[in-house]
Coordinates of C-alpha atoms and ligand atoms in Angstrom, one line a residue:
M129 CA 32.1 36.2 67.4
T130 CA 28.6 37.4 67.7
L131 CA 26.0 34.7 68.2
R132 CA 23.1 35.3 65.9
V133 CA 20.0 34.4 68.0
G134 CA 16.5 33.7 66.7
L135 CA 13.7 34.5 69.2
I136 CA 10.5 32.4 69.0
G137 CA 7.7 33.9 71.1
C138 CA 7.3 37.7 71.3
G139 CA 5.1 37.9 74.4
G140 CA 6.2 39.4 77.8
M141 CA 9.0 36.9 78.5
G142 CA 10.3 36.9 74.9
R143 CA 10.5 40.7 74.9
A144 CA 12.3 40.7 78.3
H145 CA 14.9 38.3 76.8
L146 CA 15.2 40.4 73.6
D147 CA 15.7 43.5 75.7
R148 CA 18.5 41.9 77.8
I149 CA 20.3 40.5 74.8
E150 CA 20.1 43.8 72.9
N151 CA 20.8 46.1 75.8
E152 CA 22.5 44.3 78.8
L153 CA 24.4 41.3 77.6
T154 CA 27.4 40.8 75.3
G155 CA 28.3 38.4 72.5
A156 CA 24.9 38.0 70.8
K157 CA 22.3 39.8 68.7
I158 CA 18.7 39.0 67.9
V159 CA 18.6 38.6 64.1
A160 CA 15.2 37.1 63.7
T161 CA 11.9 36.9 65.7
A162 CA 8.9 34.6 65.2
D163 CA 5.4 34.6 66.6
L164 CA 2.2 33.0 65.3
N165 CA 0.8 36.5 65.7
F166 CA 3.0 37.9 62.9
E167 CA 2.3 41.5 64.0
A168 CA 3.9 40.8 67.3
A169 CA 7.0 39.3 65.6
K170 CA 7.2 42.4 63.4
A171 CA 6.8 44.8 66.3
A172 CA 9.6 43.1 68.2
A173 CA 11.9 42.9 65.1
E174 CA 11.6 46.3 63.5
P175 CA 13.3 48.5 66.1
I176 CA 16.4 46.2 66.1
G177 CA 16.5 45.5 62.4
A178 CA 15.7 41.7 62.8
K179 CA 13.8 39.5 60.4
P180 CA 10.2 38.7 61.5
Y181 CA 8.6 35.3 60.8
G182 CA 5.1 33.9 61.3
S183 CA 6.3 30.5 62.5
G184 CA 9.2 28.9 64.5
A185 CA 9.9 26.5 61.7
E186 CA 10.7 29.3 59.2
L187 CA 13.0 31.0 61.8
I188 CA 14.8 27.7 62.6
A189 CA 15.4 27.1 58.8
D190 CA 17.1 30.6 58.4
P191 CA 20.8 29.9 57.9
E192 CA 21.6 33.3 59.5
V193 CA 20.2 32.0 62.8
D194 CA 22.9 30.3 64.9
A195 CA 20.9 29.5 68.0
V196 CA 17.3 29.6 69.1
L197 CA 15.6 31.1 72.2
I198 CA 12.1 29.8 72.8
A199 CA 9.7 31.8 74.9
T200 CA 6.3 30.6 73.7
F201 CA 3.7 28.8 75.8
G202 CA 4.8 25.4 77.1
K203 CA 2.2 23.5 75.1
V204 CA 3.8 24.4 71.8
H205 CA 7.5 24.1 72.7
A206 CA 8.2 20.5 71.5
P207 CA 8.0 20.9 67.7
D208 CA 10.3 24.0 67.8
V209 CA 12.8 22.4 70.2
I210 CA 13.0 19.3 68.1
G211 CA 13.2 21.3 64.9
A212 CA 16.1 23.3 66.3
V213 CA 17.9 20.2 67.5
E214 CA 17.5 18.5 64.1
A215 CA 19.0 21.6 62.6
G216 CA 22.0 21.2 65.0
K217 CA 21.3 24.6 66.7
Y218 CA 21.6 25.3 70.4
V219 CA 18.3 26.0 72.1
L220 CA 17.4 27.9 75.3
C221 CA 13.8 26.9 76.0
E222 CA 11.8 28.6 78.7
K223 CA 10.2 26.3 81.2
P224 CA 8.5 23.9 81.0
L225 CA 10.5 22.0 78.4
A226 CA 7.2 20.5 77.3
T227 CA 3.9 19.8 79.0
T228 CA 3.8 16.0 78.5
A229 CA 6.5 13.4 79.4
E230 CA 6.1 11.9 75.9
D231 CA 7.1 15.2 74.3
C232 CA 10.1 15.5 76.6
I233 CA 11.1 12.0 75.7
A234 CA 10.8 12.8 72.0
I235 CA 13.1 15.8 72.6
M236 CA 15.7 13.6 74.4
E237 CA 15.5 11.2 71.5
A238 CA 16.2 13.9 68.9
E239 CA 19.2 15.1 71.1
Q240 CA 20.6 11.6 71.3
K241 CA 20.4 11.3 67.5
A242 CA 22.3 14.7 67.3
G243 CA 24.9 13.1 69.6
K244 CA 25.2 16.0 72.0
K245 CA 23.3 18.1 74.4
L246 CA 21.9 21.1 72.6
V247 CA 19.0 22.0 74.8
T248 CA 19.1 24.2 77.9
V249 CA 15.8 24.6 79.9
G250 CA 15.1 28.0 81.3
F251 CA 15.2 27.1 85.0
M252 CA 16.8 30.5 85.9
R253 CA 16.9 30.0 89.6
R254 CA 20.0 27.8 89.1
F255 CA 21.7 31.1 88.2
D256 CA 20.5 33.1 91.2
A257 CA 23.3 34.1 93.5
A258 CA 21.6 33.1 96.7
Y259 CA 20.4 29.7 95.3
G260 CA 24.0 29.2 94.1
E261 CA 25.3 29.7 97.7
L262 CA 22.7 27.2 99.0
K263 CA 23.9 24.7 96.4
E264 CA 27.6 25.2 97.3
M265 CA 26.8 24.7 101.0
V266 CA 24.9 21.5 100.4
D267 CA 27.5 20.1 98.0
A268 CA 30.3 20.9 100.5
G269 CA 28.6 18.5 102.9
E270 CA 30.0 20.2 106.0
H271 CA 26.6 20.2 107.7
G272 CA 25.6 16.7 106.7
P273 CA 22.9 15.6 104.2
V274 CA 19.7 17.4 103.4
L275 CA 16.9 16.2 105.7
M276 CA 14.2 18.7 104.6
I277 CA 13.5 21.6 102.3
H278 CA 10.7 24.1 103.0
N279 CA 9.7 26.3 100.0
R280 CA 7.2 29.1 99.6
H281 CA 6.3 30.3 96.1
R282 CA 4.1 33.4 96.4
N283 CA 2.8 35.6 93.7
P284 CA 0.9 38.9 94.1
A285 CA -1.9 38.0 91.7
V286 CA -2.6 35.8 88.6
P287 CA -4.9 36.4 85.7
D288 CA -8.3 34.8 85.3
S289 CA -6.9 32.4 82.7
Y290 CA -4.7 30.8 85.4
T291 CA -6.0 27.4 86.5
S292 CA -5.6 25.1 89.5
R293 CA -3.4 22.9 87.3
M294 CA -1.1 25.8 86.7
L295 CA -0.3 26.0 90.4
I296 CA 1.7 22.9 89.6
D297 CA 2.8 23.0 85.9
D298 CA 3.5 26.7 85.7
T299 CA 4.5 27.7 89.2
A300 CA 5.7 24.8 91.4
I301 CA 7.7 23.4 88.5
H302 CA 10.4 25.8 89.5
E303 CA 10.7 24.2 93.0
F304 CA 10.6 20.7 91.4
D305 CA 13.7 21.7 89.5
T306 CA 15.5 23.5 92.4
M307 CA 14.8 20.7 94.8
R308 CA 16.2 18.1 92.4
W309 CA 19.2 20.3 91.8
L310 CA 19.9 21.2 95.4
T311 CA 19.6 17.6 96.7
G312 CA 21.2 16.0 93.6
E313 CA 18.4 13.4 93.9
E314 CA 15.3 12.4 91.9
I315 CA 11.9 12.9 93.5
V316 CA 10.2 9.6 93.9
S317 CA 6.7 10.5 95.2
V318 CA 4.5 13.5 95.6
R319 CA 1.2 14.6 97.0
T320 CA -0.8 17.8 97.2
D321 CA -2.3 18.8 100.5
P322 CA -5.5 20.9 100.4
V323 CA -5.5 24.0 102.5
R324 CA -8.3 26.3 103.6
Q325 CA -9.0 28.3 100.5
T326 CA -8.3 32.0 100.1
S327 CA -11.2 34.2 99.1
R328 CA -8.8 36.2 97.0
A329 CA -8.6 33.6 94.2
H330 CA -11.1 33.7 91.2
K331 CA -13.9 31.2 91.6
N332 CA -12.4 28.3 89.6
L333 CA -9.0 28.4 91.2
Q334 CA -8.5 26.1 94.2
E335 CA -5.6 27.7 96.2
P336 CA -3.4 27.8 98.1
I337 CA -2.0 24.3 98.1
V338 CA 1.0 22.6 99.8
I339 CA 2.9 20.1 97.8
V340 CA 4.8 17.4 99.7
A341 CA 7.5 15.3 98.0
Y342 CA 10.1 12.8 98.9
T343 CA 13.5 12.1 97.3
E344 CA 15.2 8.8 96.8
S345 CA 17.0 9.0 100.2
G346 CA 13.8 10.0 102.0
A347 CA 14.4 13.8 102.3
R348 CA 11.1 15.5 102.8
L349 CA 10.4 18.6 100.6
D350 CA 7.4 20.9 100.9
D351 CA 6.2 23.8 98.8
E352 CA 3.5 26.3 99.6
V353 CA 2.0 27.7 96.4
N354 CA 0.0 30.8 97.0
V355 CA -0.6 33.1 94.1
N356 CA -3.0 35.8 95.1
L357 CA -1.2 37.3 97.9
E358 CA -1.5 41.0 96.8
W359 CA 1.6 42.3 98.6
A360 CA 4.6 40.8 96.8
Y361 CA 6.3 38.3 94.6
S362 CA 8.1 36.3 97.3
I363 CA 10.2 33.2 97.1
E364 CA 11.5 31.4 100.1
C365 CA 13.6 28.3 100.5
E366 CA 15.1 26.8 103.7
V367 CA 17.4 23.8 103.5
V368 CA 17.5 21.8 106.7
M369 CA 20.7 19.8 107.1
E370 CA 21.9 17.8 110.2
S371 CA 23.8 20.7 111.8
A372 CA 22.5 23.8 110.0
A373 CA 19.4 25.3 108.4
A374 CA 20.2 27.7 105.5
R375 CA 17.6 30.1 104.3
L376 CA 17.6 32.0 101.0
G377 CA 18.0 35.7 101.4
D378 CA 14.9 36.6 99.5
Q379 CA 15.1 40.3 98.5
E380 CA 16.9 42.3 101.2
R381 CA 18.5 44.7 98.8
I382 CA 17.6 47.9 100.6
H383 CA 16.2 48.4 104.1
V384 CA 14.1 51.5 104.9
R385 CA 13.7 52.5 108.6
D386 CA 11.1 55.1 109.4
K387 CA 8.1 55.7 111.7
F388 CA 6.3 52.7 110.0
G389 CA 9.1 50.3 110.9
N390 CA 12.0 48.5 109.4
R391 CA 11.3 47.1 105.9
N392 CA 12.5 46.3 102.5
K393 CA 11.0 46.9 99.1
M394 CA 9.3 43.8 97.7
C395 CA 9.5 42.6 94.1
Q396 CA 6.2 42.3 92.2
S397 CA 7.1 39.8 89.5
H398 CA 9.6 37.0 88.6
I399 CA 11.1 39.2 85.8
D400 CA 12.1 41.7 88.6
R401 CA 13.0 39.2 91.4
F402 CA 15.1 37.1 89.1
H403 CA 16.4 39.8 86.8
D404 CA 20.1 39.1 87.6
A405 CA 19.5 35.3 87.4
F406 CA 17.9 35.6 84.0
N407 CA 20.8 37.8 82.8
K408 CA 23.4 35.3 84.1
E409 CA 21.5 32.3 82.6
V410 CA 21.2 33.9 79.1
Q411 CA 24.8 35.3 79.2
E412 CA 26.2 31.9 80.1
W413 CA 24.1 30.3 77.3
I414 CA 25.4 32.8 74.8
L415 CA 29.0 32.1 75.8
A416 CA 28.5 28.3 75.8
A417 CA 26.7 28.2 72.5
S418 CA 29.4 30.3 70.9
D419 CA 31.9 27.9 72.2
D420 CA 29.9 24.8 71.0
R421 CA 29.2 23.6 74.6
H422 CA 26.1 22.9 76.7
T423 CA 25.3 24.8 79.9
G424 CA 22.5 24.9 82.5
S425 CA 19.8 22.4 83.0
S426 CA 19.3 19.7 80.4
S427 CA 16.4 18.0 78.6
W428 CA 16.6 15.3 81.3
D429 CA 16.0 18.0 83.9
G430 CA 13.1 19.3 81.9
Y431 CA 11.7 15.8 81.5
A432 CA 12.1 14.9 85.3
A433 CA 10.3 18.2 86.2
T434 CA 7.4 17.4 83.9
A435 CA 7.2 13.8 85.3
I436 CA 6.9 15.3 88.8
V437 CA 4.2 17.7 87.5
D438 CA 2.2 14.7 86.1
A439 CA 2.3 12.9 89.4
A440 CA 1.4 16.1 91.4
V441 CA -1.5 16.8 89.0
A442 CA -2.7 13.2 89.4
S443 CA -2.6 13.7 93.2
Q444 CA -4.5 17.0 92.9
E445 CA -7.2 15.2 90.8
Q446 CA -7.3 12.3 93.4
G447 CA -7.9 14.7 96.3
G448 CA -4.3 14.5 97.7
A449 CA -3.3 10.9 97.3
E450 CA 0.4 10.0 97.4
V451 CA 1.5 9.4 93.8
K452 CA 4.8 7.7 92.6
V453 CA 6.9 9.6 90.1
E454 CA 7.7 7.3 87.2
L455 CA 10.9 8.0 85.2
V456 CA 12.3 6.2 82.1
E457 CA 15.9 5.0 82.4
K458 CA 18.3 7.9 82.2
P459 CA 20.1 8.0 78.8
A460 CA 23.9 8.0 79.0
L461 CA 24.0 11.4 77.3
Y462 CA 22.6 13.0 80.5
E463 CA 24.9 11.3 83.0
E464 CA 27.2 13.8 84.6
A465 CA 30.6 14.1 82.8
Ligands
LIG199 C1 5.5 32.2 85.8 O1 5.3 31.6 84.6 C2 6.9 32.0 86.3 O2 7.7 31.2 85.8 C3 7.1 32.6 87.7 O3 8.5 32.3 88.1 C4 6.2 32.0 88.7 O4 6.4 32.6 89.9 C5 4.7 32.3 88.2 O5 3.8 31.7 89.1 C6 4.5 31.7 86.8 O6 3.2 32.0 86.4

């Protein structure tokens, strides 16, 4: 069977997903595209013979669309995610699931009414090979429990439209998810530590920051968010257990040794750094949706990450105070099988 996918959002991320589904993955085809900028939907649809729409709602209503991939801005995710769930269609929604906890709760309510998990949140790092190895090592428990995790989330540059809040809701949200996933625990409190500011950021952006969070059992997690580095897109993660510290192999694909030294090429964007993880994530979603099963992170994971964002933003606004993460009771649908 070929899964007929409708793509909502034809910007950079949407087009990268279209490209992988059409050219790299198997089992699916993009049959429709939608974008509020209809010309963008048409430009993406034409070369592949898909149907363009000017809104997500029209695409979701198309009976020829089996499943929906959402790659619009986070702020506009909720109505399309809920629309797709109400239509009984599997959804892969780019992060964040939604930008407010209320919207995430509304999505979980729609899913509970549908009676099954239909939503996968695009936390692609869960599909990265090296993160997968870290997770296996932690789960095996051979080195004892996680005591600390040190993360570094570094980007070469961000556009002028990128705000201080986005350090948290657009960038650090990935670590909020990976830290919950790696530890298997909820994060209960968070604070943002101010750092001497880089002169490389545009004038309204207060960065870098370091976020410090604690899990239910007291594991301490930190995340340096530093997005105007110039030299690379670089992600680091070190998990400290009782008898081992395991560090993510960042991007050692090829080493060059010459008169300038011993070095490896650095990625310049998440699309490049996590190319294989994105492919695996979307391929597994295609297989699962074709098979009427859920895969990857759930709406609960999307909700928990957004609740941590809310607490971290509150801390940022309060000059670094420690803020509790408030979660609603976990609905039975999201308990592990
Ligand atoms: C972007 O939206 C991403 O998701 C990237 O993974 C992250 O590194 C970047 O900071 C975000 O803007």
